[in-house]
């Protein structure tokens, strides 16, 4: 069985603050993939990043960065200098080699960036 | 390129009625998926299809059926809708049959069963 936990249900920050969204996962497989998706108020799901279990290098894309730590089973997402347009629900998800194609989602974190 | 389209955008349905949610992709992806999104539960997989002509059950398949007659289309049918099927339904696709590729999502269908 696999599981993704996003303990932060809601976070509010003021524009230009940095914010980190936590994601903790569970899987028995050694080969797995982690994802982050963004769901803005309009409702669509936007793919942000995919990482495999053999690549623990942190990744940066503009104001977004991801910290993958296998030792703590975490894949945290940081937004630097947040903007109002970052307001959305963010989902962490996991798929493993033995999961029969089931992409398991966390329950999501609602991020509100206040002007 | 549209990516994935879903129809209808939203629907209100009486309990007991039959309903088909449509999903079409133009990316020539092999695999397709149906998820439902409920508040506080994230997204849960209903059914999937690795390639045209094959389908499989996900986490919450009861009350739903799917078919995959060709690469592009993957309709989801509720044979006799019940109020617990009120949800937002997302169709997704991924490029290969490996099952670990990135899944790209359609805009969703908001379904209300009364």
Tab-separated table of C-alpha atoms in Angstrom:
chain	number	residue	atom	x	y	z
A	1	UNK	CA	0.000	0.000	0.000
A	2	UNK	CA	1.126	3.526	-0.590
A	3	UNK	CA	0.132	6.743	1.095
A	4	UNK	CA	0.775	10.470	0.785
A	5	UNK	CA	0.271	12.825	3.692
A	6	UNK	CA	-0.013	16.580	3.413
A	7	UNK	CA	-0.471	17.621	6.992
A	8	UNK	CA	-0.984	21.300	6.215
A	9	UNK	CA	-4.613	21.732	5.226
A	10	UNK	CA	-4.430	25.503	4.765
A	11	UNK	CA	-1.607	28.037	4.751
A	12	UNK	CA	-1.872	31.812	4.465
A	13	UNK	CA	1.087	34.051	3.740
A	14	UNK	CA	1.567	37.646	2.740
A	15	UNK	CA	2.898	38.371	-0.709
A	16	UNK	CA	6.697	38.122	-1.051
A	17	UNK	CA	7.005	35.704	1.849
A	18	UNK	CA	8.574	32.294	1.274
A	19	UNK	CA	6.382	29.283	1.966
A	20	UNK	CA	7.076	25.553	2.181
A	21	UNK	CA	4.454	22.907	1.563
A	22	UNK	CA	5.163	19.583	3.221
A	23	UNK	CA	4.682	16.144	1.721
A	24	UNK	CA	5.435	12.826	3.403
A	25	UNK	CA	4.993	9.555	1.559
A	26	UNK	CA	4.902	5.845	2.291
A	27	UNK	CA	5.673	3.017	-0.091
A	28	UNK	CA	7.300	-0.393	0.109
A	29	UNK	CA	8.688	-0.158	-3.404
A	30	UNK	CA	12.236	0.989	-4.110
A	31	UNK	CA	11.266	2.415	-7.480
A	32	UNK	CA	8.710	5.174	-7.321
A	33	UNK	CA	7.915	8.624	-8.648
A	34	UNK	CA	6.766	11.739	-6.859
A	35	UNK	CA	4.753	14.581	-8.305
A	36	UNK	CA	3.403	17.988	-7.446
A	37	UNK	CA	0.290	19.421	-9.070
A	38	UNK	CA	-1.293	22.840	-8.720
A	39	UNK	CA	-5.052	23.385	-8.769
A	40	UNK	CA	-5.884	27.094	-9.103
A	41	UNK	CA	-9.381	28.425	-8.359
A	42	UNK	CA	-10.374	27.742	-11.963
A	43	UNK	CA	-10.209	24.034	-11.099
A	44	UNK	CA	-7.801	22.503	-13.600
A	45	UNK	CA	-4.862	20.407	-12.434
A	46	UNK	CA	-1.489	21.684	-13.575
A	47	UNK	CA	1.569	19.436	-13.508
A	48	UNK	CA	4.577	21.008	-11.794
A	49	UNK	CA	7.260	18.357	-11.304
A	50	UNK	CA	8.064	14.638	-11.443
A	51	UNK	CA	10.980	13.059	-9.589
A	52	UNK	CA	12.105	9.443	-9.427
A	53	UNK	CA	13.291	7.673	-6.322
A	54	UNK	CA	16.880	7.397	-7.546
A	55	UNK	CA	17.404	11.101	-8.004
A	56	UNK	CA	17.649	12.993	-4.728
A	57	UNK	CA	19.015	16.179	-6.185
A	58	UNK	CA	17.027	19.217	-5.266
A	59	UNK	CA	15.451	21.056	-8.136
A	60	UNK	CA	14.816	24.707	-8.735
A	61	UNK	CA	12.556	26.207	-11.368
A	62	UNK	CA	12.242	29.955	-11.087
A	63	UNK	CA	10.612	30.722	-7.739
A	64	UNK	CA	9.800	27.044	-7.168
A	65	UNK	CA	12.115	24.543	-5.522
A	66	UNK	CA	11.736	20.993	-4.352
A	67	UNK	CA	13.588	19.165	-1.582
A	68	UNK	CA	13.522	15.375	-1.870
A	69	UNK	CA	14.835	13.447	1.147
A	70	UNK	CA	14.508	9.671	1.088
A	71	UNK	CA	15.778	9.413	4.675
A	72	UNK	CA	12.639	11.165	5.908
A	73	UNK	CA	10.348	10.098	3.033
A	74	UNK	CA	9.620	13.708	2.256
A	75	UNK	CA	9.246	15.741	-0.913
A	76	UNK	CA	8.685	19.323	0.145
A	77	UNK	CA	7.863	22.237	-2.136
A	78	UNK	CA	9.012	25.789	-1.512
A	79	UNK	CA	7.748	28.915	-3.217
A	80	UNK	CA	10.106	31.859	-2.869
A	81	UNK	CA	8.773	35.412	-2.880
A	82	UNK	CA	5.182	34.250	-3.149
A	83	UNK	CA	2.689	36.050	-5.353
A	84	UNK	CA	-1.093	36.309	-5.286
A	85	UNK	CA	-1.225	34.132	-8.420
A	86	UNK	CA	0.332	31.309	-6.407
A	87	UNK	CA	-2.925	30.979	-4.471
A	88	UNK	CA	-4.165	27.474	-5.205
A	89	UNK	CA	-4.513	23.984	-3.823
A	90	UNK	CA	-1.292	22.040	-4.190
A	91	UNK	CA	-1.282	18.254	-4.364
A	92	UNK	CA	1.603	15.898	-3.799
A	93	UNK	CA	1.250	12.486	-5.434
A	94	UNK	CA	3.083	9.167	-5.616
A	95	UNK	CA	3.165	6.283	-8.034
A	96	UNK	CA	5.321	3.240	-7.501
A	97	UNK	CA	6.364	0.383	-9.699
A	98	UNK	CA	4.086	-2.027	-7.873
A	99	UNK	CA	1.020	0.173	-7.605
A	100	UNK	CA	-0.791	-0.949	-10.742
A	101	UNK	CA	-0.753	2.564	-12.156
A	102	UNK	CA	-2.481	4.077	-9.187
A	103	UNK	CA	-1.354	7.658	-8.703
A	104	UNK	CA	-2.000	8.236	-5.011
A	105	UNK	CA	-2.714	11.813	-4.062
A	106	UNK	CA	-2.398	13.609	-0.781
A	107	UNK	CA	-5.421	15.539	0.412
A	108	UNK	CA	-3.924	18.823	-0.741
A	109	UNK	CA	-2.790	22.089	0.845
A	110	UNK	CA	-4.778	25.254	0.222
A	111	UNK	CA	-2.315	28.115	-0.146
A	112	UNK	CA	-3.625	31.653	0.081
A	113	UNK	CA	-1.263	34.507	-0.717
A	114	UNK	CA	-2.553	37.804	0.557
A	115	UNK	CA	-1.626	41.081	-1.146
B	1	UNK	CA	-3.451	21.337	-29.568
B	2	UNK	CA	-6.280	21.017	-27.053
B	3	UNK	CA	-4.755	18.294	-24.883
B	4	UNK	CA	-7.633	16.690	-23.028
B	5	UNK	CA	-11.239	17.776	-23.365
B	6	UNK	CA	-14.086	16.688	-21.147
B	7	UNK	CA	-17.833	17.056	-21.612
B	8	UNK	CA	-20.065	18.194	-20.148
B	9	UNK	CA	-18.465	20.889	-17.992
B	10	UNK	CA	-21.128	20.374	-15.376
B	11	UNK	CA	-24.317	18.383	-15.010
B	12	UNK	CA	-27.156	17.986	-12.551
B	13	UNK	CA	-28.653	14.530	-12.671
B	14	UNK	CA	-31.570	12.804	-10.980
B	15	UNK	CA	-30.736	9.692	-8.999
B	16	UNK	CA	-31.268	6.515	-10.986
B	17	UNK	CA	-30.484	8.103	-14.334
B	18	UNK	CA	-27.737	6.905	-16.628
B	19	UNK	CA	-24.931	9.317	-17.473
B	20	UNK	CA	-21.836	9.171	-19.649
B	21	UNK	CA	-18.953	11.551	-19.117
B	22	UNK	CA	-16.873	12.048	-22.207
B	23	UNK	CA	-13.106	12.382	-22.442
B	24	UNK	CA	-11.015	12.913	-25.555
B	25	UNK	CA	-7.278	13.447	-25.874
B	26	UNK	CA	-5.313	14.511	-28.936
B	27	UNK	CA	-1.820	13.746	-27.673
B	28	UNK	CA	-1.815	10.120	-28.895
B	29	UNK	CA	-1.165	8.993	-25.341
B	30	UNK	CA	-1.497	5.291	-24.691
B	31	UNK	CA	-2.833	5.344	-21.154
B	32	UNK	CA	-5.940	7.098	-19.844
B	33	UNK	CA	-7.497	7.437	-16.413
B	34	UNK	CA	-10.615	8.585	-14.602
B	35	UNK	CA	-10.438	10.138	-11.136
B	36	UNK	CA	-12.984	11.628	-8.807
B	37	UNK	CA	-12.160	14.525	-6.510
B	38	UNK	CA	-13.973	14.942	-3.226
B	39	UNK	CA	-13.276	17.575	-0.601
B	40	UNK	CA	-10.582	16.496	1.826
B	41	UNK	CA	-9.870	13.253	-0.023
B	42	UNK	CA	-7.709	14.413	-2.901
B	43	UNK	CA	-8.185	12.501	-6.143
B	44	UNK	CA	-9.017	8.815	-6.275
B	45	UNK	CA	-8.624	6.561	-9.277
B	46	UNK	CA	-11.839	5.021	-10.637
B	47	UNK	CA	-10.684	3.143	-13.766
B	48	UNK	CA	-7.748	3.206	-16.115
B	49	UNK	CA	-6.794	1.959	-19.556
B	50	UNK	CA	-3.256	1.099	-20.640
B	51	UNK	CA	-4.053	0.959	-24.351
B	52	UNK	CA	-7.063	0.846	-26.618
B	53	UNK	CA	-9.096	-2.279	-25.935
B	54	UNK	CA	-7.952	-2.761	-22.327
B	55	UNK	CA	-9.285	-1.385	-19.046
B	56	UNK	CA	-8.600	-1.901	-15.348
B	57	UNK	CA	-10.120	-1.050	-11.987
B	58	UNK	CA	-8.751	1.609	-9.689
B	59	UNK	CA	-9.391	2.366	-6.048
B	60	UNK	CA	-13.116	3.215	-6.300
B	61	UNK	CA	-14.600	1.433	-9.358
B	62	UNK	CA	-18.032	0.432	-8.009
B	63	UNK	CA	-20.934	2.031	-9.854
B	64	UNK	CA	-18.799	3.053	-12.836
B	65	UNK	CA	-17.864	1.451	-16.126
B	66	UNK	CA	-15.481	2.470	-18.901
B	67	UNK	CA	-14.610	1.459	-22.429
B	68	UNK	CA	-11.646	2.205	-24.701
B	69	UNK	CA	-12.612	1.591	-28.294
B	70	UNK	CA	-9.791	3.762	-29.669
B	71	UNK	CA	-6.731	5.683	-28.499
B	72	UNK	CA	-8.397	9.073	-28.177
B	73	UNK	CA	-11.650	8.434	-26.300
B	74	UNK	CA	-12.279	7.099	-22.812
B	75	UNK	CA	-15.909	7.550	-21.696
B	76	UNK	CA	-17.015	6.948	-18.109
B	77	UNK	CA	-20.555	5.677	-17.548
B	78	UNK	CA	-22.677	5.780	-14.435
B	79	UNK	CA	-25.358	3.158	-15.093
B	80	UNK	CA	-27.688	4.306	-12.308
B	81	UNK	CA	-26.455	7.438	-10.563
B	82	UNK	CA	-26.607	7.797	-6.777
B	83	UNK	CA	-26.081	10.926	-4.658
B	84	UNK	CA	-22.710	9.627	-3.374
B	85	UNK	CA	-21.430	9.966	-6.927
B	86	UNK	CA	-21.704	13.731	-6.664
B	87	UNK	CA	-18.133	14.821	-7.307
B	88	UNK	CA	-15.757	16.469	-9.730
B	89	UNK	CA	-14.510	13.982	-12.296
B	90	UNK	CA	-11.142	14.330	-13.974
B	91	UNK	CA	-9.889	12.463	-16.974
B	92	UNK	CA	-6.122	12.122	-17.423
B	93	UNK	CA	-3.668	10.592	-19.860
B	94	UNK	CA	-0.026	9.563	-19.934
B	95	UNK	CA	2.253	8.813	-22.823
B	96	UNK	CA	3.265	5.187	-22.383
B	97	UNK	CA	1.929	1.963	-20.945
B	98	UNK	CA	4.565	1.919	-18.204
B	99	UNK	CA	2.168	3.474	-15.709
B	100	UNK	CA	4.748	5.753	-14.114
B	101	UNK	CA	4.727	8.581	-16.631
B	102	UNK	CA	3.416	12.002	-15.827
B	103	UNK	CA	-0.352	12.150	-16.020
B	104	UNK	CA	-1.919	15.210	-17.629
B	105	UNK	CA	-5.425	16.167	-16.638
B	106	UNK	CA	-8.487	17.494	-18.387
B	107	UNK	CA	-10.500	20.437	-17.049
B	108	UNK	CA	-12.954	18.268	-15.100
B	109	UNK	CA	-16.708	17.648	-15.035
B	110	UNK	CA	-18.711	18.739	-12.021
B	111	UNK	CA	-21.522	16.235	-11.465
B	112	UNK	CA	-24.351	16.665	-8.989
B	113	UNK	CA	-26.719	13.751	-8.355
B	114	UNK	CA	-29.939	14.673	-6.612
